[in-house]
C-alpha cells in the first residue's frame, strides 16, 4: 500500500472567546448560545472570490487542525460521556487521532469580505482552518443514522435550571467578559454530572454538589430521577488568604472582588480546596 | 494572522472499481448501487485497536486527499449542475480548492480486521484516506439546511428508465467487468442531460440523443417535460476501421467484439466520431 503525504497550510483562522477545551461545546450543534465566532481568511490569495455565493448556505463544514492538542495519538480513548470504558479512537471524534483533523458543522450568520461570522460551534480561539465546504442536506443529512456506543445518549440528557440568583450572577460575569462560563455549565452538567473521574465535581451531601471551573464554583442540586439539575448559585473559589495575594496568579482578582462586592457571598475557608 | 502548517500521512487507502472522476457518484449518498468499496488501513500502527467499536455506526465520515487532481486551485468554478455561471469554490465541493481535501459520508457495511467495507460512496480507487470519524446524527444532521445556488436542484432530477435491451446490455457489460457504467449513466443523465458543454452528449434529432462514455455510446430519448429519460440501447463506439486495429489503444477490443457478437448492433460508419 502506497503511503500518501500531504502538506497543508491554513487558509483562515478562527476567532472566539473560548480559549480552552473545557469551554467548548461537546459538538458544534449542541452549542445553543448566541455567541458568534469569526473565520478570518488570509488576504492576498483571491479568497474573496472563492467565498462568493457562500451566503446562500445556512450551514458549513469546517475542517481544521486541533492546534492546542499534542500531536500524539491514542488507539483507544475514554469518551467524556456515553461509555465507562475506552473505545477505539476512530469510533469517536476525540482529538487523539493519527491525523489531527477536526470536523464541525457550524451555522453561517453572515459574510463580510474575508470574514465569515458563524454560530453554534465547538472550535477554540485561534484554530487554524484548512478547508470549508457547504453543507448539502441531500447528501449529508442522515437523521436516523445509528451511533453505536453513543446510541441513546441524548435520552440521558438532563435539563439545567438556573435559580434567579445564579442567572443574575452569570449575566454579571458574562458582562464582565466571562462569556464562556454558561456553556461550560451546560456541557459539564447535562450528562453524568456527578462523575468526578471525568469532571471537576464534588458531591457535598445527598442533595448538593459543586462544579469547579477555573477559579469559580457552581453549586447545584442534582435531581437525577427527574433528569434535572438546579443551579443554585455561583461562588468565588478564592479563600481569604488567596484573595489577599497581590501576585494574582490567575489574573482575575479584580473580577472576584467585584463579584464579591455585588453578591456578598461567603469566601472559602482557608483549608477548603482553593482557587486552582 | 499566523499561518499554520500541517504534515499529514494517509492512514488507509480506498479500493473500488471506479477509476476516473466520470465514474464516481456526484455525492456519496446519491450512489444507490450495491457496489462495495474497501478501506484498507495500514498495518503495524495499532489501527486494529483504533477501529474497535466502529461497527455500531451506520455512517462514517471520510476525510481524504483528491489524489488524482492536480494540486492547482481555482477561486471560481463551473459546477456540473445547478448553475450556468461560475460560483466561488468554497460554495462547492469541487476538488479545485486550496487544500485538496475531500469529505464524504459513506455507509458502513462491515469491518474485518483492518478493512472496512462501505457502500454508497463517491471516492475513486486508490484514494488516500487521512481520517475517519463516526457520523453523529444529533450533531451532523440538518435536513432543512438551505443550499444557496443548489437549492431546488433535487426537484429537477429526471427519472431514468432502461429498455429491456439496454438493461440486458448493461448487465452483460457489468458481468464482464464494466461495473461503473450504470452509475455513469445515472450521474450524467439525471440532471441537465442535454448540456453538451458539461458532458459528452450529442442531440441527434428532436427525440434522440447520445451520451459517450469511453468507447461506448448510450442512445436515449429525452422527455424533459415528463422529467423522464428513456435509455434505448447501448452501442459500441468503434467504427470498422478502429475495430480492425490490432494495436487496441483502449485495451477493450475483445470486450467490444463479444458485445457485438451478442447484440449484433450496427457499427459506426467511418466518418462518425470514433471511439475516443
Short mmCIF file of C-alpha atoms in Angstrom, two decimals:
data_model
loop_
_atom_site.label_atom_id
_atom_site.label_comp_id
_atom_site.label_asym_id
_atom_site.label_seq_id
_atom_site.Cartn_x
_atom_site.Cartn_y
_atom_site.Cartn_z
CA UNK A 1 0.00 0.00 0.00
CA UNK A 2 1.37 3.38 -1.02
CA UNK A 3 1.70 5.92 1.75
CA UNK A 4 0.49 9.32 0.63
CA UNK A 5 1.91 12.51 2.17
CA UNK A 6 0.21 15.87 2.12
CA UNK A 7 1.39 19.32 3.16
CA UNK A 8 -1.34 21.70 4.17
CA UNK A 9 -1.36 25.37 5.11
CA UNK A 10 -4.20 27.06 6.96
CA UNK A 11 -6.47 29.19 4.77
CA UNK A 12 -8.09 31.03 7.68
CA UNK A 13 -8.08 31.37 11.46
CA UNK A 14 -11.00 31.02 13.86
CA UNK A 15 -11.58 33.72 16.49
CA UNK A 16 -13.87 33.44 19.51
CA UNK A 17 -13.98 33.82 23.28
CA UNK A 18 -13.35 30.16 24.00
CA UNK A 19 -9.72 29.57 24.89
CA UNK A 20 -9.52 26.09 26.42
CA UNK A 21 -11.13 22.71 25.61
CA UNK A 22 -13.33 22.79 28.75
CA UNK A 23 -15.07 25.90 27.43
CA UNK A 24 -16.01 24.47 24.07
CA UNK A 25 -19.28 22.77 23.26
CA UNK A 26 -19.23 18.97 23.08
CA UNK A 27 -20.22 19.16 19.43
CA UNK A 28 -20.97 22.21 17.33
CA UNK A 29 -24.73 21.83 17.14
CA UNK A 30 -25.20 21.47 20.89
CA UNK A 31 -23.83 24.99 21.37
CA UNK A 32 -27.12 26.87 21.58
CA UNK A 33 -25.59 30.12 22.76
CA UNK A 34 -25.80 33.29 20.69
CA UNK A 35 -22.03 33.67 20.69
CA UNK A 36 -20.52 34.41 17.31
CA UNK A 37 -17.22 33.10 16.08
CA UNK A 38 -15.28 34.65 13.22
CA UNK A 39 -13.44 32.85 10.47
CA UNK A 40 -10.91 35.30 9.08
CA UNK A 41 -9.44 34.28 5.76
CA UNK A 42 -5.93 35.11 4.66
CA UNK A 43 -5.68 38.11 2.35
CA UNK A 44 -3.95 38.41 -1.00
CA UNK A 45 -4.88 34.89 -2.11
CA UNK A 46 -8.12 35.53 -4.09
CA UNK A 47 -10.20 34.10 -1.25
CA UNK A 48 -12.75 36.94 -1.69
CA UNK A 49 -13.72 35.31 -4.97
CA UNK A 50 -13.57 31.79 -3.56
CA UNK A 51 -16.10 32.83 -0.89
CA UNK A 52 -18.64 34.21 -3.35
CA UNK A 53 -22.07 32.52 -3.28
CA UNK A 54 -21.42 31.00 0.13
CA UNK A 55 -24.05 33.28 1.70
CA UNK A 56 -26.87 31.08 0.44
CA UNK A 57 -25.85 28.18 2.64
CA UNK A 58 -27.17 28.01 6.19
CA UNK A 59 -24.56 25.50 7.39
CA UNK A 60 -20.88 24.99 6.62
CA UNK A 61 -18.39 22.22 7.25
CA UNK A 62 -15.08 23.30 8.70
CA UNK A 63 -12.04 21.04 8.51
CA UNK A 64 -9.41 22.26 10.91
CA UNK A 65 -6.34 21.36 12.92
CA UNK A 66 -6.56 20.55 16.65
CA UNK A 67 -3.85 23.14 17.22
CA UNK A 68 -3.87 23.07 21.03
CA UNK A 69 -3.60 19.33 21.12
CA UNK A 70 -0.30 17.48 21.49
CA UNK A 71 0.17 15.65 18.22
CA UNK A 72 0.25 12.34 19.94
CA UNK A 73 -2.42 9.82 19.19
CA UNK A 74 -4.00 7.03 21.23
CA UNK A 75 -5.61 3.91 19.73
CA UNK A 76 -8.24 3.87 22.50
CA UNK A 77 -9.76 6.76 24.46
CA UNK A 78 -12.16 7.23 27.36
CA UNK A 79 -15.05 9.31 25.99
CA UNK A 80 -16.34 12.23 28.08
CA UNK A 81 -19.77 10.62 28.16
CA UNK A 82 -21.70 7.61 26.92
CA UNK A 83 -19.18 4.97 27.94
CA UNK A 84 -17.32 3.98 31.07
CA UNK A 85 -14.73 2.01 29.11
CA UNK A 86 -12.28 3.00 26.44
CA UNK A 87 -13.40 2.84 22.82
CA UNK A 88 -11.40 2.88 19.58
CA UNK A 89 -10.43 6.43 18.65
CA UNK A 90 -11.93 6.11 15.14
CA UNK A 91 -15.28 5.40 16.81
CA UNK A 92 -15.03 8.86 18.45
CA UNK A 93 -14.48 12.50 17.50
CA UNK A 94 -11.65 12.74 20.04
CA UNK A 95 -8.58 14.80 19.09
CA UNK A 96 -6.22 11.89 19.91
CA UNK A 97 -6.19 10.73 16.27
CA UNK A 98 -3.29 9.88 13.94
CA UNK A 99 -4.00 12.91 11.76
CA UNK A 100 -5.03 15.74 13.99
CA UNK A 101 -8.00 16.87 11.88
CA UNK A 102 -11.23 18.27 13.30
CA UNK A 103 -14.60 18.40 11.54
CA UNK A 104 -17.51 20.61 12.61
CA UNK A 105 -20.72 21.81 11.04
CA UNK A 106 -21.48 25.42 12.02
CA UNK A 107 -24.27 27.87 11.23
CA UNK A 108 -23.38 30.67 8.84
CA UNK A 109 -24.70 34.03 10.06
CA UNK A 110 -23.10 36.45 7.61
CA UNK A 111 -20.15 37.16 5.39
CA UNK A 112 -18.24 40.45 5.32
CA UNK A 113 -15.50 40.25 2.72
CA UNK A 114 -12.89 37.84 4.04
CA UNK A 115 -14.75 37.24 7.32
CA UNK A 116 -17.47 34.66 7.97
CA UNK A 117 -19.46 35.06 11.19
CA UNK A 118 -20.76 31.73 12.47
CA UNK A 119 -22.82 30.43 15.36
CA UNK A 120 -23.21 27.10 17.13
CA UNK A 121 -19.61 25.95 17.09
CA UNK A 122 -17.21 23.84 19.13
CA UNK A 123 -13.94 25.36 17.94
CA UNK A 124 -11.48 27.21 20.11
CA UNK A 125 -9.92 30.62 19.57
CA UNK A 126 -7.02 30.63 17.07
CA UNK A 127 -7.97 27.33 15.45
CA UNK A 128 -6.32 27.05 12.02
CA UNK A 129 -8.92 26.34 9.33
CA UNK A 130 -7.81 24.06 6.48
CA UNK A 131 -10.96 23.85 4.37
CA UNK A 132 -14.55 24.97 4.31
CA UNK A 133 -17.35 23.27 2.40
CA UNK A 134 -21.08 23.92 2.07
CA UNK A 135 -23.43 21.58 3.96
CA UNK A 136 -25.57 19.70 1.43
CA UNK A 137 -28.71 18.43 3.12
CA UNK A 138 -29.45 15.84 0.44
CA UNK A 139 -26.07 14.19 0.86
CA UNK A 140 -25.03 15.00 4.45
CA UNK A 141 -28.19 14.51 6.45
CA UNK A 142 -28.95 11.09 7.97
CA UNK A 143 -31.21 11.76 10.96
CA UNK A 144 -31.68 8.02 11.55
CA UNK A 145 -28.02 7.02 11.42
CA UNK A 146 -27.17 4.58 14.20
CA UNK A 147 -24.46 5.62 16.63
CA UNK A 148 -23.09 2.50 18.32
CA UNK A 149 -21.85 3.13 21.83
CA UNK A 150 -23.34 6.65 21.75
CA UNK A 151 -26.85 5.41 20.90
CA UNK A 152 -29.45 6.66 23.31
CA UNK A 153 -27.12 9.15 24.94
CA UNK A 154 -29.44 12.04 24.08
CA UNK A 155 -32.15 10.44 26.20
CA UNK A 156 -29.90 10.71 29.24
CA UNK A 157 -29.63 14.46 28.82
CA UNK A 158 -30.58 16.46 31.89
CA UNK A 159 -32.43 19.74 31.99
CA UNK A 160 -30.44 22.57 33.53
CA UNK A 161 -32.42 25.13 35.55
CA UNK A 162 -30.85 28.30 36.88
CA UNK A 163 -32.11 29.99 40.04
CA UNK A 164 -32.78 33.72 39.79
CA UNK A 165 -29.60 34.34 41.77
CA UNK A 166 -27.48 32.08 39.55
CA UNK A 167 -28.89 33.69 36.40
CA UNK A 168 -28.12 37.18 37.72
CA UNK A 169 -24.62 36.11 38.71
CA UNK A 170 -23.94 34.53 35.34
CA UNK A 171 -25.12 37.62 33.48
CA UNK A 172 -22.95 39.80 35.71
CA UNK A 173 -19.89 37.69 34.90
CA UNK A 174 -20.74 37.50 31.20
CA UNK A 175 -20.99 41.29 31.05
CA UNK A 176 -17.52 41.44 32.57
CA UNK A 177 -16.09 39.14 29.90
CA UNK A 178 -16.54 35.59 31.25
CA UNK A 179 -18.71 34.72 28.28
CA UNK A 180 -17.93 31.01 28.05
CA UNK A 181 -18.99 30.14 31.64
CA UNK A 182 -22.63 29.36 30.78
CA UNK A 183 -21.57 26.92 28.12
CA UNK A 184 -19.18 25.18 30.49
CA UNK A 185 -22.01 24.62 32.96
CA UNK A 186 -24.30 23.22 30.26
CA UNK A 187 -21.60 20.95 28.85
CA UNK A 188 -20.40 19.62 32.16
CA UNK A 189 -23.74 19.08 33.88
CA UNK A 190 -26.08 17.96 31.07
CA UNK A 191 -24.67 14.43 31.11
CA UNK A 192 -23.42 12.34 34.00
CA UNK A 193 -22.99 15.40 36.27
CA UNK A 194 -21.56 13.61 39.32
CA UNK A 195 -18.75 11.77 37.54
CA UNK A 196 -15.71 13.03 39.43
CA UNK A 197 -13.37 11.00 37.21
CA UNK A 198 -14.37 12.92 34.13
CA UNK A 199 -15.05 16.37 35.58
CA UNK A 200 -14.05 18.57 38.49
CA UNK A 201 -17.18 17.88 40.50
CA UNK A 202 -17.54 17.13 44.19
CA UNK A 203 -20.65 15.89 45.96
CA UNK A 204 -21.14 17.79 49.25
CA UNK A 205 -24.10 15.80 50.53
CA UNK A 206 -27.06 13.87 49.16
CA UNK A 207 -28.72 16.99 47.77
CA UNK A 208 -25.88 19.29 46.80
CA UNK A 209 -22.74 19.18 44.69
CA UNK A 210 -20.21 21.68 43.38
CA UNK A 211 -18.56 22.01 39.98
CA UNK A 212 -15.22 23.82 39.71
CA UNK A 213 -14.44 25.94 36.68
CA UNK A 214 -11.14 27.79 36.84
CA UNK A 215 -11.37 29.95 39.99
CA UNK A 216 -15.17 29.66 40.21
CA UNK A 217 -17.51 27.23 41.96
CA UNK A 218 -21.00 26.29 40.78
CA UNK A 219 -23.31 24.93 43.49
CA UNK A 220 -26.10 22.74 42.22
CA UNK A 221 -28.78 20.31 43.27
CA UNK A 222 -28.84 17.13 41.20
CA UNK A 223 -32.28 15.50 40.85
CA UNK A 224 -31.26 12.65 38.63
CA UNK A 225 -34.54 10.73 38.76
CA UNK A 226 -36.26 13.86 37.44
CA UNK A 227 -33.44 14.37 34.91
CA UNK A 228 -33.00 17.82 36.37
CA UNK A 229 -30.04 19.91 37.56
CA UNK A 230 -30.88 23.03 39.54
CA UNK A 231 -28.06 25.57 39.59
CA UNK A 232 -28.33 27.31 42.94
CA UNK A 233 -25.53 29.84 42.98
CA UNK A 234 -22.05 30.71 41.86
CA UNK A 235 -19.31 31.42 44.39
CA UNK A 236 -15.74 32.63 44.22
CA UNK A 237 -13.23 29.81 44.58
CA UNK A 238 -10.81 32.03 46.50
CA UNK A 239 -10.22 31.82 50.20
CA UNK A 240 -9.26 34.93 52.17
CA UNK A 241 -5.55 34.23 52.00
CA UNK A 242 -5.60 33.77 48.22
CA UNK A 243 -7.73 36.85 47.77
CA UNK A 244 -5.14 38.90 49.62
CA UNK A 245 -2.35 37.62 47.37
CA UNK A 246 -1.28 40.63 45.35
CA UNK A 247 0.59 38.45 42.87
CA UNK A 248 -2.77 37.47 41.38
CA UNK A 249 -1.56 34.27 39.65
CA UNK A 250 -4.85 33.76 37.74
CA UNK A 251 -5.15 37.44 36.78
CA UNK A 252 -8.73 37.63 37.97
CA UNK A 253 -8.56 39.02 41.50
CA UNK A 254 -10.26 42.25 40.40
CA UNK A 255 -13.15 40.31 38.86
CA UNK A 256 -13.60 38.27 42.05
CA UNK A 257 -13.56 41.42 44.18
CA UNK A 258 -16.28 42.96 42.01
CA UNK A 259 -18.31 39.77 42.18
CA UNK A 260 -17.96 39.53 45.96
CA UNK A 261 -18.88 43.21 46.42
CA UNK A 262 -22.02 42.71 44.36
CA UNK A 263 -23.23 39.38 45.71
CA UNK A 264 -21.66 39.38 49.14
CA UNK A 265 -21.15 35.62 49.10
CA UNK A 266 -19.12 33.63 51.63
CA UNK A 267 -15.41 33.10 50.99
CA UNK A 268 -13.95 29.64 51.14
CA UNK A 269 -12.38 28.84 54.48
CA UNK A 270 -8.62 28.53 54.35
CA UNK A 271 -8.49 24.75 54.34
CA UNK A 272 -11.09 24.29 51.62
CA UNK A 273 -9.72 23.46 48.21
CA UNK A 274 -8.52 26.82 46.93
CA UNK A 275 -8.83 28.67 43.67
CA UNK A 276 -6.76 26.49 41.30
CA UNK B 1 -2.54 36.11 11.32
CA UNK B 2 -0.33 33.10 11.96
CA UNK B 3 -0.06 30.61 9.14
CA UNK B 4 -0.31 27.06 10.40
CA UNK B 5 1.37 24.19 8.53
CA UNK B 6 0.45 20.57 8.85
CA UNK B 7 2.05 17.42 7.51
CA UNK B 8 -0.30 14.50 7.04
CA UNK B 9 0.24 10.89 6.05
CA UNK B 10 -2.52 8.61 4.79
CA UNK B 11 -3.80 6.12 7.36
CA UNK B 12 -5.61 3.92 4.81
CA UNK B 13 -6.30 3.51 1.10
CA UNK B 14 -9.66 3.20 -0.64
CA UNK B 15 -10.21 0.39 -3.15
CA UNK B 16 -13.10 0.13 -5.62
CA UNK B 17 -13.88 -0.34 -9.31
CA UNK B 18 -14.18 3.35 -10.06
CA UNK B 19 -11.00 4.65 -11.66
CA UNK B 20 -11.84 8.06 -13.12
CA UNK B 21 -13.89 11.07 -11.94
CA UNK B 22 -16.61 10.49 -14.57
CA UNK B 23 -17.39 7.12 -12.99
CA UNK B 24 -17.90 8.39 -9.45
CA UNK B 25 -21.22 9.41 -7.96
CA UNK B 26 -21.88 13.14 -7.70
CA UNK B 27 -22.04 12.82 -3.92
CA UNK B 28 -21.71 9.73 -1.79
CA UNK B 29 -25.35 9.34 -0.81
CA UNK B 30 -26.65 9.53 -4.38
CA UNK B 31 -24.73 6.36 -5.21
CA UNK B 32 -27.53 3.85 -4.79
CA UNK B 33 -25.66 0.94 -6.33
CA UNK B 34 -24.79 -2.15 -4.32
CA UNK B 35 -21.09 -1.76 -5.10
CA UNK B 36 -18.80 -2.12 -2.12
CA UNK B 37 -15.65 -0.14 -1.56
CA UNK B 38 -12.89 -1.21 0.80
CA UNK B 39 -10.93 1.00 3.16
CA UNK B 40 -7.72 -0.88 3.93
CA UNK B 41 -5.83 0.50 6.91
CA UNK B 42 -2.06 0.42 7.24
CA UNK B 43 -0.74 -2.41 9.38
CA UNK B 44 1.67 -2.27 12.29
CA UNK B 45 0.28 1.01 13.64
CA UNK B 46 -2.26 -0.23 16.24
CA UNK B 47 -5.14 0.68 13.91
CA UNK B 48 -6.91 -2.61 14.81
CA UNK B 49 -7.50 -1.13 18.26
CA UNK B 50 -8.35 2.32 16.93
CA UNK B 51 -11.11 0.73 14.81
CA UNK B 52 -12.76 -1.09 17.71
CA UNK B 53 -16.40 -0.13 18.39
CA UNK B 54 -16.79 1.41 14.95
CA UNK B 55 -19.18 -1.39 13.90
CA UNK B 56 -22.05 0.22 15.77
CA UNK B 57 -22.12 3.23 13.47
CA UNK B 58 -24.15 3.05 10.27
CA UNK B 59 -22.43 6.00 8.62
CA UNK B 60 -18.83 7.26 8.61
CA UNK B 61 -17.14 10.48 7.55
CA UNK B 62 -14.07 10.06 5.42
CA UNK B 63 -11.56 12.88 5.03
CA UNK B 64 -9.29 12.17 2.10
CA UNK B 65 -6.96 13.63 -0.47
CA UNK B 66 -8.10 14.30 -4.05
CA UNK B 67 -5.11 12.31 -5.24
CA UNK B 68 -5.94 12.28 -8.97
CA UNK B 69 -6.45 16.00 -9.02
CA UNK B 70 -3.74 18.47 -10.00
CA UNK B 71 -2.99 20.43 -6.86
CA UNK B 72 -3.93 23.64 -8.50
CA UNK B 73 -6.84 25.59 -7.15
CA UNK B 74 -9.33 27.96 -8.78
CA UNK B 75 -11.20 30.73 -6.92
CA UNK B 76 -14.30 30.15 -9.06
CA UNK B 77 -15.56 27.00 -10.74
CA UNK B 78 -18.39 25.98 -13.09
CA UNK B 79 -20.44 23.40 -11.19
CA UNK B 80 -21.52 20.24 -13.06
CA UNK B 81 -25.16 21.11 -12.35
CA UNK B 82 -27.36 23.69 -10.69
CA UNK B 83 -25.68 26.76 -12.14
CA UNK B 84 -24.76 28.07 -15.58
CA UNK B 85 -22.27 30.55 -14.15
CA UNK B 86 -19.17 30.12 -12.07
CA UNK B 87 -19.51 30.14 -8.29
CA UNK B 88 -16.91 30.56 -5.53
CA UNK B 89 -15.08 27.30 -4.92
CA UNK B 90 -15.85 27.41 -1.16
CA UNK B 91 -19.55 27.35 -2.09
CA UNK B 92 -18.94 23.99 -3.81
CA UNK B 93 -17.48 20.56 -3.08
CA UNK B 94 -15.26 20.85 -6.15
CA UNK B 95 -11.69 19.46 -5.90
CA UNK B 96 -10.21 22.79 -7.13
CA UNK B 97 -9.66 24.00 -3.53
CA UNK B 98 -6.58 25.46 -1.85
CA UNK B 99 -6.19 22.40 0.36
CA UNK B 100 -7.06 19.38 -1.68
CA UNK B 101 -9.24 17.70 0.98
CA UNK B 102 -12.34 15.66 0.23
CA UNK B 103 -15.18 14.89 2.63
CA UNK B 104 -17.76 12.11 2.16
CA UNK B 105 -20.24 10.32 4.33
CA UNK B 106 -20.44 6.62 3.45
CA UNK B 107 -22.45 3.66 4.74
CA UNK B 108 -20.54 1.16 6.83
CA UNK B 109 -21.38 -2.43 5.85
CA UNK B 110 -18.86 -4.43 7.87
CA UNK B 111 -15.41 -4.49 9.41
CA UNK B 112 -12.92 -7.31 9.02
CA UNK B 113 -9.79 -6.51 11.00
CA UNK B 114 -8.07 -3.64 9.21
CA UNK B 115 -10.64 -3.50 6.41
CA UNK B 116 -13.89 -1.55 6.37
CA UNK B 117 -16.39 -2.40 3.64
CA UNK B 118 -18.57 0.57 2.71
CA UNK B 119 -21.40 1.37 0.35
CA UNK B 120 -22.81 4.49 -1.23
CA UNK B 121 -19.60 6.36 -1.91
CA UNK B 122 -18.15 8.87 -4.36
CA UNK B 123 -14.46 8.07 -3.90
CA UNK B 124 -12.18 6.71 -6.58
CA UNK B 125 -9.89 3.70 -6.43
CA UNK B 126 -6.59 4.32 -4.60
CA UNK B 127 -7.83 7.40 -2.75
CA UNK B 128 -5.59 8.09 0.29
CA UNK B 129 -7.68 8.32 3.47
CA UNK B 130 -6.49 10.83 6.07
CA UNK B 131 -9.10 10.45 8.79
CA UNK B 132 -12.30 8.61 9.57
CA UNK B 133 -14.93 9.76 12.06
CA UNK B 134 -18.30 8.38 13.13
CA UNK B 135 -21.41 10.14 11.83
CA UNK B 136 -23.32 11.61 14.78
CA UNK B 137 -26.93 12.18 13.79
CA UNK B 138 -27.61 14.63 16.63
CA UNK B 139 -24.79 16.91 15.55
CA UNK B 140 -24.38 16.27 11.82
CA UNK B 141 -27.92 16.06 10.52
CA UNK B 142 -29.65 19.21 9.26
CA UNK B 143 -32.29 18.04 6.79
CA UNK B 144 -33.64 21.58 6.38
CA UNK B 145 -30.31 23.32 5.78
CA UNK B 146 -30.56 25.81 2.94
CA UNK B 147 -28.26 25.28 -0.03
CA UNK B 148 -27.93 28.57 -1.89
CA UNK B 149 -27.36 28.15 -5.60
CA UNK B 150 -28.06 24.40 -5.28
CA UNK B 151 -31.47 24.91 -3.70
CA UNK B 152 -34.23 23.12 -5.55
CA UNK B 153 -31.83 21.12 -7.69
CA UNK B 154 -33.29 17.83 -6.45
CA UNK B 155 -36.64 18.82 -7.95
CA UNK B 156 -35.05 18.96 -11.38
CA UNK B 157 -33.96 15.35 -11.13
CA UNK B 158 -35.07 13.16 -14.02
CA UNK B 159 -36.21 9.57 -13.85
CA UNK B 160 -34.04 7.17 -15.83
CA UNK B 161 -35.83 4.26 -17.49
CA UNK B 162 -33.94 1.44 -19.22
CA UNK B 163 -35.45 -0.51 -22.09
CA UNK B 164 -35.28 -4.30 -21.82
CA UNK B 165 -32.49 -4.29 -24.41
CA UNK B 166 -30.47 -1.60 -22.58
CA UNK B 167 -30.86 -3.43 -19.26
CA UNK B 168 -29.68 -6.71 -20.82
CA UNK B 169 -26.75 -4.96 -22.45
CA UNK B 170 -25.74 -3.23 -19.22
CA UNK B 171 -25.88 -6.46 -17.26
CA UNK B 172 -23.80 -8.19 -19.94
CA UNK B 173 -21.13 -5.50 -19.70
CA UNK B 174 -21.25 -5.43 -15.89
CA UNK B 175 -20.68 -9.19 -15.81
CA UNK B 176 -17.63 -8.64 -17.99
CA UNK B 177 -16.21 -6.07 -15.57
CA UNK B 178 -17.61 -2.70 -16.71
CA UNK B 179 -19.28 -2.24 -13.34
CA UNK B 180 -19.25 1.54 -13.16
CA UNK B 181 -21.14 2.12 -16.43
CA UNK B 182 -24.63 2.16 -14.86
CA UNK B 183 -23.57 4.81 -12.38
CA UNK B 184 -22.11 6.98 -15.12
CA UNK B 185 -25.43 6.90 -16.98
CA UNK B 186 -27.38 7.84 -13.84
CA UNK B 187 -24.95 10.63 -12.93
CA UNK B 188 -24.74 12.14 -16.38
CA UNK B 189 -28.38 11.97 -17.40
CA UNK B 190 -30.30 12.62 -14.14
CA UNK B 191 -29.68 16.35 -14.37
CA UNK B 192 -29.49 18.63 -17.39
CA UNK B 193 -28.91 15.69 -19.77
CA UNK B 194 -28.52 17.69 -23.00
CA UNK B 195 -25.83 20.09 -21.78
CA UNK B 196 -23.04 19.45 -24.26
CA UNK B 197 -20.78 21.96 -22.50
CA UNK B 198 -20.74 19.90 -19.33
CA UNK B 199 -20.95 16.37 -20.71
CA UNK B 200 -20.14 14.39 -23.82
CA UNK B 201 -23.67 14.39 -25.14
CA UNK B 202 -24.91 14.99 -28.68
CA UNK B 203 -28.51 15.56 -29.77
CA UNK B 204 -29.25 13.54 -32.93
CA UNK B 205 -32.73 14.87 -33.56
CA UNK B 206 -35.71 16.18 -31.59
CA UNK B 207 -36.38 12.81 -29.98
CA UNK B 208 -32.99 11.14 -29.65
CA UNK B 209 -29.58 11.92 -28.20
CA UNK B 210 -26.40 10.02 -27.49
CA UNK B 211 -24.05 10.08 -24.49
CA UNK B 212 -20.44 8.99 -24.93
CA UNK B 213 -18.64 7.12 -22.18
CA UNK B 214 -15.15 5.97 -23.06
CA UNK B 215 -15.56 3.78 -26.14
CA UNK B 216 -19.31 3.27 -25.61
CA UNK B 217 -22.40 5.13 -26.78
CA UNK B 218 -25.68 5.37 -24.90
CA UNK B 219 -28.72 6.19 -27.06
CA UNK B 220 -31.58 7.79 -25.19
CA UNK B 221 -34.86 9.60 -25.65
CA UNK B 222 -35.14 12.74 -23.51
CA UNK B 223 -38.70 13.63 -22.44
CA UNK B 224 -37.87 16.66 -20.37
CA UNK B 225 -41.43 17.87 -19.80
CA UNK B 226 -42.16 14.48 -18.25
CA UNK B 227 -38.85 14.56 -16.35
CA UNK B 228 -38.01 11.27 -17.97
CA UNK B 229 -35.01 9.82 -19.79
CA UNK B 230 -35.56 6.55 -21.65
CA UNK B 231 -32.37 4.64 -22.31
CA UNK B 232 -32.94 2.85 -25.62
CA UNK B 233 -29.77 0.92 -26.28
CA UNK B 234 -26.00 0.81 -25.89
CA UNK B 235 -23.74 0.66 -28.91
CA UNK B 236 -20.06 0.20 -29.47
CA UNK B 237 -18.30 3.47 -30.26
CA UNK B 238 -15.92 1.76 -32.69
CA UNK B 239 -16.13 2.02 -36.44
CA UNK B 240 -14.99 -0.86 -38.66
CA UNK B 241 -11.53 0.60 -39.21
CA UNK B 242 -10.91 1.10 -35.48
CA UNK B 243 -12.24 -2.35 -34.69
CA UNK B 244 -9.71 -3.85 -37.09
CA UNK B 245 -6.84 -2.00 -35.40
CA UNK B 246 -4.80 -4.71 -33.73
CA UNK B 247 -2.95 -2.15 -31.60
CA UNK B 248 -6.07 -1.86 -29.44
CA UNK B 249 -5.21 1.55 -27.92
CA UNK B 250 -8.07 1.40 -25.37
CA UNK B 251 -7.42 -2.26 -24.45
CA UNK B 252 -11.07 -3.17 -24.91
CA UNK B 253 -11.33 -4.55 -28.45
CA UNK B 254 -12.09 -8.05 -27.13
CA UNK B 255 -14.93 -6.72 -24.99
CA UNK B 256 -16.42 -4.86 -27.96
CA UNK B 257 -16.18 -7.96 -30.17
CA UNK B 258 -18.03 -10.01 -27.54
CA UNK B 259 -20.66 -7.29 -27.21
CA UNK B 260 -21.14 -7.03 -30.97
CA UNK B 261 -21.35 -10.83 -31.35
CA UNK B 262 -24.05 -10.95 -28.69
CA UNK B 263 -26.16 -7.96 -29.68
CA UNK B 264 -25.35 -7.70 -33.34
CA UNK B 265 -25.60 -3.91 -33.30
CA UNK B 266 -24.57 -1.59 -36.11
CA UNK B 267 -21.01 -0.29 -36.19
CA UNK B 268 -20.37 3.38 -36.54
CA UNK B 269 -19.70 4.46 -40.10
CA UNK B 270 -16.15 5.56 -40.72
CA UNK B 271 -16.81 9.30 -40.61
CA UNK B 272 -18.82 9.23 -37.38
CA UNK B 273 -16.99 10.39 -34.31
CA UNK B 274 -14.86 7.36 -33.41
CA UNK B 275 -14.10 5.52 -30.19
CA UNK B 276 -12.05 8.05 -28.23
#
